[in-house]
Coordinates of C-alpha atoms and ligand atoms in Angstrom, one line a residue:
M1 CA -32.2 -56.2 -43.3
V2 CA -29.3 -56.8 -40.9
Q3 CA -29.0 -60.1 -39.2
A4 CA -30.1 -59.8 -35.6
I5 CA -27.9 -61.1 -32.8
P6 CA -29.3 -64.5 -31.9
W7 CA -29.8 -64.2 -28.2
W8 CA -31.9 -61.1 -28.3
T9 CA -34.3 -59.7 -30.8
P10 CA -35.0 -55.9 -30.8
M11 CA -38.5 -55.2 -29.5
P12 CA -41.0 -52.4 -30.1
H13 CA -41.5 -49.7 -27.5
V14 CA -43.3 -50.8 -24.4
R15 CA -46.3 -48.8 -23.2
G16 CA -48.7 -49.4 -20.3
P17 CA -48.3 -50.6 -16.7
L18 CA -45.7 -53.3 -15.9
K19 CA -46.1 -56.0 -13.4
V20 CA -43.2 -56.0 -10.9
G21 CA -42.0 -59.0 -8.8
G22 CA -42.1 -62.7 -9.6
R23 CA -40.0 -64.1 -12.4
P24 CA -38.5 -61.7 -14.9
T25 CA -40.6 -61.5 -18.0
A26 CA -39.7 -60.4 -21.5
D27 CA -41.7 -57.2 -21.0
R28 CA -39.7 -56.4 -17.8
Y29 CA -36.4 -56.9 -19.6
R30 CA -37.6 -54.7 -22.4
W31 CA -38.7 -52.0 -19.9
L32 CA -35.3 -52.1 -18.2
V33 CA -33.4 -51.7 -21.5
E34 CA -35.6 -48.9 -22.6
S35 CA -35.6 -46.9 -19.4
V36 CA -31.9 -46.8 -18.4
Q37 CA -29.9 -43.6 -18.6
E38 CA -27.2 -45.1 -20.9
V39 CA -27.6 -45.8 -24.6
I40 CA -27.9 -49.5 -25.3
F41 CA -27.1 -50.5 -28.8
E42 CA -26.7 -53.3 -31.3
A43 CA -24.7 -53.0 -34.4
D44 CA -24.1 -55.3 -37.4
P45 CA -20.6 -56.7 -38.3
E46 CA -20.0 -53.5 -40.4
G47 CA -20.8 -51.2 -37.5
R48 CA -24.3 -50.1 -38.6
W49 CA -26.9 -49.6 -35.9
T50 CA -29.5 -52.3 -35.6
Y51 CA -30.9 -51.2 -32.3
L52 CA -30.7 -48.1 -30.2
N53 CA -32.8 -47.5 -27.0
P54 CA -34.6 -44.2 -26.3
A55 CA -31.5 -42.8 -24.4
W56 CA -29.9 -42.3 -27.8
H57 CA -32.6 -39.7 -28.6
R58 CA -32.6 -38.2 -25.1
I59 CA -28.8 -37.7 -25.1
L60 CA -28.0 -36.9 -28.7
G61 CA -31.3 -35.7 -30.0
Y62 CA -31.5 -38.0 -33.1
D63 CA -34.5 -39.9 -34.1
V64 CA -33.8 -43.5 -33.4
D65 CA -35.6 -44.9 -36.4
Q66 CA -33.7 -42.7 -38.8
C67 CA -30.4 -43.8 -37.3
L68 CA -30.9 -47.5 -37.7
G69 CA -28.9 -48.8 -40.6
T70 CA -26.4 -45.9 -40.5
P71 CA -22.8 -46.4 -39.5
F72 CA -21.9 -45.6 -35.9
L73 CA -18.9 -43.6 -37.1
D74 CA -21.2 -41.0 -38.7
Y75 CA -22.0 -39.8 -35.1
V76 CA -18.4 -39.6 -33.9
H77 CA -16.7 -36.3 -33.9
P78 CA -14.5 -36.1 -37.1
E79 CA -11.3 -35.7 -35.0
D80 CA -12.0 -38.8 -33.0
R81 CA -13.1 -41.0 -35.9
Q82 CA -9.8 -42.5 -36.9
A83 CA -8.9 -43.4 -33.3
N84 CA -12.3 -45.0 -32.9
L85 CA -12.1 -47.0 -36.0
D86 CA -8.6 -48.2 -35.1
I87 CA -9.9 -49.6 -31.8
F88 CA -12.9 -51.2 -33.4
V89 CA -10.9 -52.9 -36.2
D90 CA -8.3 -54.0 -33.8
T91 CA -10.9 -55.6 -31.6
L92 CA -12.5 -57.4 -34.5
T93 CA -9.3 -58.6 -36.1
T94 CA -7.5 -59.8 -33.0
G95 CA -10.4 -61.9 -31.7
K96 CA -11.0 -59.8 -28.6
E97 CA -14.3 -60.1 -26.9
K98 CA -14.9 -56.5 -25.9
C99 CA -13.5 -53.0 -26.1
R100 CA -13.8 -49.7 -24.4
F101 CA -13.1 -46.2 -25.6
E102 CA -14.0 -42.6 -25.2
A103 CA -15.0 -40.3 -28.0
R104 CA -16.8 -37.1 -28.7
Y105 CA -20.2 -37.6 -30.3
V106 CA -21.9 -34.9 -32.4
T107 CA -25.4 -34.1 -31.3
A108 CA -28.4 -33.5 -33.6
D109 CA -28.1 -29.7 -33.0
G110 CA -24.3 -29.7 -33.8
G111 CA -23.2 -29.8 -30.1
V112 CA -20.6 -32.1 -28.7
R113 CA -20.9 -34.7 -25.9
W114 CA -18.2 -36.9 -24.5
M115 CA -19.2 -40.6 -24.5
E116 CA -17.8 -43.7 -23.1
I117 CA -18.4 -46.8 -25.2
H118 CA -18.3 -50.4 -24.0
A119 CA -18.8 -52.9 -26.8
W120 CA -19.0 -56.7 -26.9
I121 CA -18.4 -58.6 -30.0
F122 CA -20.4 -61.7 -30.8
R123 CA -18.7 -64.3 -32.9
D124 CA -19.8 -67.5 -34.6
A125 CA -18.0 -70.8 -34.0
A126 CA -15.3 -69.9 -36.6
G127 CA -14.7 -66.6 -34.8
A128 CA -16.3 -64.4 -37.4
S129 CA -18.1 -61.3 -36.0
L130 CA -21.8 -61.5 -35.9
G131 CA -22.1 -57.9 -34.7
S132 CA -21.8 -56.1 -31.4
T133 CA -23.8 -54.8 -28.6
G134 CA -23.0 -52.6 -25.7
T135 CA -23.6 -49.3 -23.8
I136 CA -22.7 -45.7 -24.5
T137 CA -22.6 -43.5 -21.4
D138 CA -22.6 -39.7 -21.5
V139 CA -19.5 -38.7 -19.5
T140 CA -19.5 -35.1 -20.5
E141 CA -19.7 -33.7 -17.0
R142 CA -17.0 -36.0 -15.8
H143 CA -14.8 -35.1 -18.7
L144 CA -15.3 -31.3 -18.2
A145 CA -14.5 -31.8 -14.5
K146 CA -11.3 -33.6 -15.4
L147 CA -10.4 -30.8 -17.9
E148 CA -11.0 -28.2 -15.2
L149 CA -8.8 -30.1 -12.8
E150 CA -6.1 -30.2 -15.4
R151 CA -6.5 -26.5 -16.1
R152 CA -6.3 -25.7 -12.4
A153 CA -3.1 -27.6 -12.1
T154 CA -1.5 -25.6 -14.9
H155 CA -3.2 -22.2 -14.6
D156 CA -3.2 -19.4 -12.1
S157 CA -6.6 -19.1 -10.5
L158 CA -6.5 -15.3 -10.2
T159 CA -5.6 -14.4 -13.8
G160 CA -6.3 -17.6 -15.7
L161 CA -2.8 -17.4 -17.2
P162 CA -0.5 -20.4 -17.4
N163 CA 1.2 -20.9 -14.0
R164 CA 4.8 -21.6 -13.2
A165 CA 4.4 -25.4 -13.8
L166 CA 3.1 -24.9 -17.3
L167 CA 5.6 -22.2 -18.0
D168 CA 8.4 -24.6 -17.2
Q169 CA 7.0 -27.1 -19.6
E170 CA 6.5 -24.4 -22.3
L171 CA 10.0 -23.2 -21.8
V172 CA 11.4 -26.7 -22.3
A173 CA 9.3 -27.1 -25.5
A174 CA 10.5 -23.7 -26.7
I175 CA 14.1 -24.7 -26.2
H176 CA 13.5 -27.8 -28.4
R177 CA 11.9 -25.6 -31.0
C178 CA 14.7 -23.2 -30.8
A179 CA 17.2 -26.0 -31.3
A180 CA 15.4 -27.3 -34.3
G181 CA 14.3 -24.1 -35.9
E182 CA 17.6 -22.1 -35.5
R183 CA 15.7 -19.2 -34.2
P184 CA 16.7 -17.3 -31.0
L185 CA 14.5 -17.7 -28.0
A186 CA 13.7 -14.9 -25.7
L187 CA 12.6 -15.2 -22.1
V188 CA 11.2 -12.1 -20.5
F189 CA 10.5 -11.5 -16.8
L190 CA 8.2 -8.6 -16.0
D191 CA 7.7 -7.4 -12.5
L192 CA 5.4 -4.6 -11.5
D193 CA 7.1 -1.7 -9.7
R194 CA 6.0 -0.9 -6.2
F195 CA 3.1 -3.3 -6.4
K196 CA 3.3 -3.8 -2.7
L197 CA 2.3 -0.1 -2.3
V198 CA -1.0 -0.9 -4.2
N199 CA -1.7 -3.8 -1.8
D200 CA -0.7 -1.8 1.3
S201 CA -2.6 1.3 0.4
L202 CA -5.6 0.1 -1.5
G203 CA -6.0 -3.4 -0.1
H204 CA -5.5 -6.9 -1.5
D205 CA -8.7 -6.9 -3.5
A206 CA -7.5 -3.9 -5.4
G207 CA -4.1 -5.6 -5.8
D208 CA -5.9 -8.6 -7.3
E209 CA -7.8 -6.4 -9.7
V210 CA -4.6 -4.8 -10.8
L211 CA -3.0 -8.2 -11.5
R212 CA -6.0 -9.3 -13.5
A213 CA -6.0 -6.1 -15.5
V214 CA -2.3 -6.4 -16.3
A215 CA -2.6 -10.1 -17.2
G216 CA -5.4 -9.2 -19.6
R217 CA -3.4 -6.5 -21.2
L218 CA -0.3 -8.6 -21.6
Q219 CA -2.5 -11.3 -23.2
Q220 CA -3.8 -8.7 -25.7
A221 CA -0.3 -7.5 -26.4
A222 CA 0.9 -11.0 -27.1
Q223 CA 1.4 -12.2 -30.6
S224 CA 0.8 -15.7 -31.8
G225 CA 3.6 -17.9 -30.7
E226 CA 4.2 -16.0 -27.5
V227 CA 3.3 -17.6 -24.2
I228 CA 2.4 -15.4 -21.2
G229 CA 2.1 -16.7 -17.7
R230 CA 2.1 -15.6 -14.2
F231 CA 5.2 -16.8 -12.4
G232 CA 4.0 -15.7 -9.0
G233 CA 3.1 -12.5 -7.1
D234 CA 3.4 -9.6 -9.5
E235 CA 5.8 -11.4 -11.8
F236 CA 4.9 -12.3 -15.3
V237 CA 6.9 -14.4 -17.7
L238 CA 6.8 -14.2 -21.5
I239 CA 8.3 -16.8 -23.8
S240 CA 8.7 -15.8 -27.4
D241 CA 10.3 -17.9 -30.0
M242 CA 10.3 -15.4 -32.8
L243 CA 12.5 -12.5 -31.6
S244 CA 15.8 -11.3 -32.9
P245 CA 17.9 -9.3 -30.4
A246 CA 17.1 -6.2 -32.4
A247 CA 13.3 -6.8 -32.1
M248 CA 13.7 -7.3 -28.4
R249 CA 13.9 -3.6 -27.6
S250 CA 10.7 -2.8 -29.5
F251 CA 9.0 -5.8 -27.9
T252 CA 9.8 -4.7 -24.4
H253 CA 8.9 -1.2 -25.3
R254 CA 5.5 -2.5 -26.2
L255 CA 5.3 -4.2 -22.8
H256 CA 6.2 -1.1 -20.9
S257 CA 3.5 1.0 -22.7
T258 CA 1.0 -1.8 -22.2
V259 CA 1.5 -1.8 -18.4
S260 CA 1.8 2.0 -18.0
A261 CA -1.6 2.9 -19.5
P262 CA -3.7 4.1 -16.5
I263 CA -5.7 1.4 -14.7
S264 CA -8.8 2.4 -12.7
V265 CA -9.1 0.4 -9.6
A266 CA -11.1 1.0 -6.4
G267 CA -12.3 4.3 -7.9
R268 CA -8.8 5.5 -8.5
E269 CA -6.7 5.9 -11.6
L270 CA -3.4 4.2 -11.1
G271 CA -0.3 4.7 -13.2
L272 CA 1.8 1.6 -13.0
S273 CA 5.2 0.7 -14.3
A274 CA 7.2 -2.5 -14.6
S275 CA 10.8 -3.6 -14.6
V276 CA 11.7 -6.0 -17.3
G277 CA 14.5 -8.4 -17.6
A278 CA 15.2 -10.6 -20.6
S279 CA 17.5 -13.5 -21.5
M280 CA 18.1 -14.7 -25.0
L281 CA 19.1 -18.1 -26.3
A282 CA 20.9 -18.8 -29.5
A283 CA 19.9 -21.9 -31.6
T284 CA 23.4 -23.4 -31.2
A285 CA 23.3 -23.3 -27.4
A286 CA 19.8 -24.8 -27.5
A287 CA 20.9 -27.6 -29.8
Q288 CA 23.9 -28.3 -27.5
A289 CA 21.7 -28.6 -24.5
V290 CA 19.3 -30.9 -26.4
S291 CA 22.2 -33.2 -27.4
D292 CA 23.7 -33.1 -23.9
G293 CA 20.4 -33.8 -22.3
T294 CA 20.6 -30.7 -20.2
V295 CA 17.5 -28.8 -21.4
A296 CA 16.0 -28.6 -17.9
E297 CA 19.2 -27.0 -16.6
L298 CA 19.3 -24.6 -19.5
A299 CA 15.7 -23.6 -18.8
A300 CA 16.6 -23.0 -15.2
T301 CA 19.6 -20.8 -16.2
L302 CA 17.5 -18.8 -18.6
L303 CA 14.9 -18.1 -15.9
R304 CA 17.5 -17.1 -13.4
D305 CA 19.3 -14.8 -15.9
A306 CA 16.0 -13.1 -16.9
D307 CA 15.2 -12.7 -13.2
S308 CA 18.6 -11.2 -12.5
A309 CA 18.3 -8.8 -15.4
M310 CA 14.9 -7.8 -14.1
Y311 CA 16.3 -7.3 -10.7
H312 CA 19.0 -5.1 -12.1
A313 CA 16.4 -3.0 -14.0
K314 CA 14.7 -2.4 -10.7
E315 CA 17.9 -1.4 -9.0
T316 CA 18.8 1.0 -11.7
G317 CA 15.6 3.1 -11.5
R318 CA 12.7 0.8 -12.3
D319 CA 10.4 1.2 -15.3
R320 CA 13.1 -0.1 -17.7
T321 CA 14.4 -3.1 -19.5
E322 CA 17.6 -4.9 -18.9
I323 CA 18.9 -7.6 -21.2
F324 CA 21.0 -10.2 -19.5
S325 CA 24.7 -10.1 -20.4
A326 CA 28.0 -11.1 -19.0
D327 CA 28.1 -7.8 -17.1
T328 CA 24.9 -8.6 -15.3
R329 CA 26.5 -11.9 -14.2
A330 CA 29.6 -10.0 -13.0
R331 CA 27.5 -7.5 -11.0
I332 CA 25.6 -10.4 -9.3
V333 CA 28.9 -12.0 -8.4
N334 CA 30.2 -8.7 -7.1
K335 CA 27.1 -8.2 -5.0
F336 CA 27.5 -11.6 -3.6
D337 CA 31.1 -10.9 -2.7
T338 CA 30.1 -7.6 -1.1
E339 CA 27.6 -9.4 1.1
T340 CA 30.2 -12.0 2.2
E341 CA 32.7 -9.3 2.9
L342 CA 30.3 -7.0 4.7
R343 CA 29.3 -9.9 7.0
L344 CA 33.0 -10.1 8.0
A345 CA 33.5 -6.3 8.1
I346 CA 31.0 -5.9 10.9
I347 CA 33.0 -8.5 13.0
R348 CA 36.4 -7.3 11.9
G349 CA 35.7 -3.7 12.8
E350 CA 36.1 -2.2 9.3
L351 CA 33.1 0.1 9.8
L352 CA 33.4 3.6 11.0
L353 CA 31.1 6.6 11.5
M354 CA 31.6 10.1 10.1
Y355 CA 29.8 13.0 11.7
Q356 CA 28.3 15.9 9.8
P357 CA 27.4 19.0 11.8
Q358 CA 23.9 20.4 11.9
I359 CA 24.0 24.2 12.2
D360 CA 21.7 26.7 13.7
L361 CA 21.2 29.0 10.6
G362 CA 20.5 32.0 12.9
T363 CA 23.5 31.8 15.2
G364 CA 25.9 29.5 13.3
A365 CA 26.2 27.2 16.4
V366 CA 26.7 23.5 16.0
V367 CA 23.5 22.0 17.3
G368 CA 24.0 18.4 16.4
F369 CA 25.7 15.8 14.2
E370 CA 24.4 13.2 11.8
A371 CA 26.3 9.9 12.0
L372 CA 27.0 8.5 8.6
V373 CA 28.5 5.1 8.1
R374 CA 31.6 4.3 6.1
W375 CA 33.4 1.0 5.4
D376 CA 37.2 0.9 5.2
H377 CA 37.4 -2.0 2.8
P378 CA 40.8 -3.7 2.9
Q379 CA 41.1 -3.6 -0.9
R380 CA 38.6 -1.1 -2.2
G381 CA 39.4 1.7 0.2
R382 CA 36.8 3.8 2.0
L383 CA 33.3 3.0 0.8
L384 CA 30.3 5.2 1.0
P385 CA 26.8 3.9 2.0
A386 CA 25.8 4.0 -1.7
D387 CA 28.4 1.2 -2.3
F388 CA 27.1 -1.2 0.2
M389 CA 23.8 -0.2 2.0
E390 CA 21.7 -1.8 -0.6
V391 CA 23.4 -5.2 -0.2
A392 CA 23.1 -4.6 3.6
E393 CA 19.3 -4.0 3.2
D394 CA 18.7 -6.9 0.8
S395 CA 20.6 -9.4 2.9
G396 CA 19.3 -8.3 6.2
L397 CA 22.8 -7.4 7.3
V398 CA 21.5 -3.9 7.8
V399 CA 20.1 -5.0 11.2
P400 CA 23.4 -6.0 12.8
L401 CA 25.1 -3.1 11.0
G402 CA 22.5 -0.7 12.3
R403 CA 22.9 -2.0 15.9
W404 CA 26.6 -1.4 15.6
V405 CA 26.0 2.2 14.2
L406 CA 23.6 2.9 17.1
A407 CA 26.1 1.8 19.7
E408 CA 28.9 3.6 18.1
A409 CA 26.9 6.8 17.7
C410 CA 25.9 6.6 21.4
R411 CA 29.5 6.2 22.4
A412 CA 30.4 9.2 20.2
S413 CA 27.6 11.2 21.7
V414 CA 29.0 10.6 25.2
V415 CA 32.5 11.7 24.0
L416 CA 31.1 14.8 22.4
E417 CA 29.1 15.7 25.5
R418 CA 32.2 15.3 27.7
T419 CA 34.7 17.1 25.4
R420 CA 32.5 19.9 24.0
N421 CA 31.0 22.4 26.2
Q422 CA 27.7 22.7 24.5
S423 CA 25.4 19.9 24.2
A424 CA 24.8 18.6 20.7
R425 CA 22.4 15.9 19.6
M426 CA 23.3 12.9 17.6
A427 CA 21.2 11.9 14.6
V428 CA 21.3 8.3 13.4
N429 CA 19.8 6.8 10.3
V430 CA 17.5 3.9 10.8
S431 CA 16.4 2.0 7.7
A432 CA 13.0 0.4 7.1
R433 CA 14.3 -3.1 7.8
E434 CA 15.9 -2.1 11.1
M435 CA 12.8 -0.2 12.1
L436 CA 10.6 -3.3 11.8
S437 CA 13.3 -5.7 13.1
S438 CA 12.4 -7.5 16.3
G439 CA 13.9 -6.2 19.5
L440 CA 14.8 -2.7 18.2
V441 CA 13.3 -1.0 21.2
A442 CA 14.8 -3.4 23.8
D443 CA 18.3 -3.3 22.1
L444 CA 18.2 0.5 22.1
A445 CA 17.3 0.6 25.8
D446 CA 20.3 -1.7 26.4
I447 CA 22.6 0.4 24.2
L448 CA 21.6 3.6 26.1
A449 CA 22.2 1.9 29.4
E450 CA 25.6 0.4 28.4
T451 CA 27.0 3.6 26.8
G452 CA 25.4 6.0 29.3
A453 CA 24.2 8.2 26.4
S454 CA 21.2 10.5 27.1
P455 CA 18.2 9.4 25.2
D456 CA 17.1 13.0 24.6
R457 CA 20.3 13.6 22.7
L458 CA 19.7 10.8 20.3
C459 CA 17.6 11.4 17.2
L460 CA 16.6 8.6 14.9
E461 CA 16.2 9.6 11.3
L462 CA 13.5 7.4 9.6
T463 CA 12.4 7.6 6.0
E464 CA 8.9 7.4 4.8
S465 CA 9.6 4.1 3.1
A466 CA 10.4 2.8 6.6
L467 CA 6.9 3.7 7.8
L468 CA 4.8 2.8 4.8
P469 CA 5.0 -1.0 4.5
D470 CA 3.2 -1.5 7.8
A471 CA 2.0 1.9 8.9
D472 CA 0.4 0.7 12.1
A473 CA 3.3 -1.4 13.2
A474 CA 5.7 1.5 12.5
A475 CA 3.5 3.9 14.4
A476 CA 3.5 1.5 17.4
I477 CA 7.3 1.2 17.4
M478 CA 7.7 4.9 17.1
T479 CA 5.6 5.5 20.1
E480 CA 7.7 3.1 22.1
L481 CA 10.9 4.8 20.9
A482 CA 9.5 8.2 21.8
D483 CA 8.6 6.8 25.2
L484 CA 12.3 5.9 25.7
G485 CA 12.9 9.6 25.4
L486 CA 14.3 9.5 21.8
Q487 CA 13.7 12.2 19.2
L488 CA 12.3 11.1 15.9
S489 CA 13.0 12.8 12.6
L490 CA 11.5 12.1 9.1
D491 CA 14.3 12.0 6.6
D492 CA 14.3 12.9 2.9
F493 CA 10.9 14.5 3.5
G494 CA 8.9 15.2 0.4
T495 CA 10.1 12.2 -1.6
G496 CA 7.6 9.8 -0.2
F497 CA 3.9 9.4 -0.1
S498 CA 2.9 10.2 3.5
S499 CA -0.5 11.7 4.0
L500 CA -1.0 14.5 6.4
T501 CA -3.4 12.6 8.6
Y502 CA -0.9 9.8 8.9
L503 CA 2.0 12.1 9.8
Q504 CA -0.2 13.7 12.5
R505 CA -0.5 10.4 14.3
L506 CA 3.2 10.0 14.6
P507 CA 5.3 11.2 17.6
L508 CA 7.7 13.1 15.2
R509 CA 9.9 16.0 16.2
E510 CA 11.2 17.2 12.9
L511 CA 11.2 16.9 9.2
K512 CA 14.4 16.9 7.1
I513 CA 13.8 18.8 3.9
D514 CA 15.2 16.7 1.2
R515 CA 18.3 17.9 -0.6
S516 CA 16.5 17.8 -4.0
F517 CA 14.2 20.7 -2.8
V518 CA 17.0 22.7 -1.2
S519 CA 19.1 22.5 -4.3
Q520 CA 16.2 23.9 -6.4
I521 CA 15.4 26.7 -4.0
Q522 CA 16.8 29.2 -6.5
Q523 CA 14.1 28.3 -8.8
K524 CA 10.5 29.3 -8.4
D525 CA 9.1 25.8 -8.1
G526 CA 11.8 24.8 -5.6
L527 CA 11.1 27.8 -3.4
A528 CA 7.4 27.0 -3.5
M529 CA 8.0 23.4 -2.5
V530 CA 10.2 24.3 0.5
A531 CA 7.6 26.9 1.5
A532 CA 5.0 24.3 1.3
V533 CA 7.0 21.9 3.5
M534 CA 7.7 24.7 6.0
S535 CA 4.0 25.5 6.4
L536 CA 3.2 21.8 6.7
A537 CA 5.8 21.5 9.4
E538 CA 4.3 24.5 11.1
A539 CA 0.8 23.1 11.0
L540 CA 2.1 19.8 12.5
G541 CA 4.2 21.6 15.1
L542 CA 7.4 20.1 13.8
E543 CA 10.9 21.5 13.5
T544 CA 12.8 21.5 10.2
V545 CA 16.3 20.7 9.1
A546 CA 17.4 21.5 5.6
E547 CA 19.7 18.9 4.0
G548 CA 22.4 19.5 1.4
V549 CA 23.0 23.2 2.0
E550 CA 25.8 24.0 -0.5
D551 CA 25.2 27.6 -1.3
P552 CA 24.9 30.8 0.8
Y553 CA 21.9 31.8 -1.2
Q554 CA 20.1 28.7 0.1
V555 CA 20.9 29.7 3.7
R556 CA 19.2 33.1 3.1
A557 CA 16.2 31.6 1.4
L558 CA 15.8 29.0 4.1
T559 CA 16.1 31.5 6.9
K560 CA 13.5 33.7 5.3
L561 CA 11.1 30.8 5.1
G562 CA 11.7 30.1 8.8
C563 CA 13.9 27.1 8.6
T564 CA 16.2 27.2 11.6
T565 CA 18.6 24.4 11.1
G566 CA 20.8 23.4 8.1
Q567 CA 23.2 20.6 7.2
G568 CA 25.4 20.5 4.1
F569 CA 28.8 20.8 2.6
L570 CA 28.7 24.6 3.0
L571 CA 28.2 24.3 6.7
G572 CA 30.5 21.3 7.3
H573 CA 31.5 18.0 5.7
P574 CA 31.1 14.7 7.4
A575 CA 34.3 14.3 9.6
E576 CA 35.8 11.7 11.9
L577 CA 35.0 11.9 15.6
A578 CA 38.3 13.7 16.4
D579 CA 37.4 16.5 14.1
A580 CA 33.8 16.6 15.1
V581 CA 34.9 17.1 18.7
T582 CA 36.6 20.3 17.7
A583 CA 33.9 21.4 15.1
R584 CA 33.5 25.1 15.6
P585 CA 30.4 27.2 15.0
V586 CA 30.3 28.9 11.7
L587 CA 32.1 32.2 12.5
P588 CA 30.2 35.5 12.8
S589 CA 32.2 36.9 9.9
Q590 CA 31.1 33.9 7.7
R591 CA 27.6 34.4 8.9
R592 CA 27.6 38.1 7.8
A593 CA 29.1 37.0 4.5
L594 CA 26.4 34.4 4.2
S595 CA 23.6 36.8 4.9
R596 CA 24.9 39.4 2.4
V597 CA 24.6 37.1 -0.5
Ligands
C2E1 P1 21.0 10.8 4.2 O1 20.4 10.3 5.4 O2 20.1 11.7 3.3 O3 22.4 11.4 4.5 C1 22.9 12.6 4.0 C2 23.8 12.3 2.9 O4 24.0 13.5 2.1 C3 25.2 11.8 3.3 O5 25.7 11.0 2.3 C4 25.9 13.1 3.3 O6 27.3 12.9 3.2 C5 25.4 13.8 2.1 N1 25.5 15.2 2.1 C6 25.5 16.0 3.2 N2 25.6 17.3 2.9 C7 25.6 17.3 1.5 C8 25.7 18.4 0.6 O7 25.8 19.6 0.9 N3 25.7 18.0 -0.8 C9 25.6 16.7 -1.1 N4 25.6 16.5 -2.4 N5 25.5 15.7 -0.2 C10 25.5 16.0 1.1 P2 26.3 9.6 2.7 O8 27.1 9.7 3.9 O9 26.9 9.0 1.5 O10 25.0 8.8 3.1 C11 24.1 8.4 2.1 C12 22.8 7.8 2.7 O11 23.2 6.5 3.2 C13 22.2 8.6 3.8 O12 21.4 9.6 3.2 C14 21.5 7.5 4.5 O13 20.2 7.3 3.9 C15 22.3 6.3 4.3 N6 23.1 6.1 5.5 C16 24.3 6.6 5.9 N7 24.6 6.1 7.1 C17 23.7 5.2 7.5 C18 23.5 4.4 8.6 O14 24.3 4.3 9.5 N8 22.5 3.6 8.6 C19 21.5 3.6 7.6 N9 20.5 2.8 7.7 N10 21.6 4.4 6.6 C20 22.7 5.2 6.5
CA2 CA1 19.7 11.0 7.2
CA3 CA1 18.4 12.7 4.0

């Protein structure tokens, strides 16, 4: 029998009523000890239980009598035993009076509870241990709450994936592993294509559902050793430390097919795609950063490079992978230069407009012009919109650029009106960003007043992408523009997603049939497509202008289908104002030739 601790002898269970009040009695102490929520224990100097109150049974399910005489360590989770023992031995040998620790205890039915132990050691006059007593509190709920808090700080609440903070940590750890293990490290950025459209057309709940579905799929596609997290928005990041550059292609191929399998959301089947960018790190560069103490900087560079590569994948058609290279860096620098120069170009007057005639296909008369912007770059020569409009869009410079274009086109319209006998309208392209920029309507009213151009001669060409992001706002602005007396035309028609009911609400005057349809009019499908657009236009009471007319056959086919106006290299190239002033109707002889084809 173990020696009991002198100041208190274990007592049998108390039953029956207790008297309260007055001086504390032994019974009342006993009742207190046996009714508290916490386990109260005594153990001998070797750590074997000599007393356990009923809470022991209540919390862990063991029979108290069977536990007496067994070592306390038997009940501690195997993974926590060593740490527990260390604290216990340390307390005993260093002469400390008490200790506190947390450990997992295994319950009678094999479960696990987190317990907080406070133990006091009793010693004899020479300092030798006589045993211990103390409390064991069940802190499982508190522990789980703490774990949940930690999880929330490091995980994305929508998808449950590691969040940006955790990804940063994982990346730093992966760089260290790369440095030590001489394996290349790959960092992959995956961004869903046109995700905004899902949000805008199906609502944010559907968007959330899509993100969760994609997250789940990426997790399934991941192999051990790969970390997948949500970087933000519709951006996911994958860290893999077992890829060779050759394996990278098949890896990202796997990602593309994972994302592109149909997802059903809000009762619809969606076909998604993603643009992927990757950056790779060689073991030598990782080791260098570790020895220089620049791992954090290296991590930031890897992220930036993968992001740039992803951005480039988007720019070059989406649904593809781009691996970061020196070229990617050069392109970014070039883009940055273009932006800086474009800012100056607007001020320095390096922009100019070219005017492409729009022709009445029946009479050959010039009925209008489309203003097309050019940039006379001091070093690179005359640049087309394709060379700089994207930079203008992304940087927001398209707004001041567009205001300049509008003013210049209005001035040209006045010149054309004065110098040509017939009236011709002036079509100006307005991008999505300009459309939704603040003050467009007021600025246009000022421009019209200052230049003296007639609003009814001015036609704004909008694309469907300009209308989609915020359909209601776009419709409201369009109504204001129409109220100013302007004509509105829907450019590149057929390449977007507009629904018929939506188009019906808009104060449009015409549709421009996209060049891709006109160029295919010789083929059966192309013809059917143009015919469909024509009947749609008719149903909506809209006029049509065919773009990119390059072939007499197209003129005939278009005329047959009832399209009255055409624009294209066959009918006139974009020309400077001086030439536009003298642009002549397509001659009757040409027209006869055209119609004979
Ligand atoms: P868009 O509005 O579809 O303009 C028509 C484009 O097709 C022009 O190219 C024009 O030169 C070209 N084109 C005309 N006829 C033919 C043809 O028969 N065959 C072929 N292959 N092409 C033809 P450009 O001038 O390079 O303009 C490209 C795009 O840049 C325009 O497409 C428009 O979206 C945008 N853009 C041009 N000027 C402006 C502007 O001032 N502001 C804004 N926001 N965008 C502009
Ligand atoms: Ca246009
Ligand atoms: Ca167009």
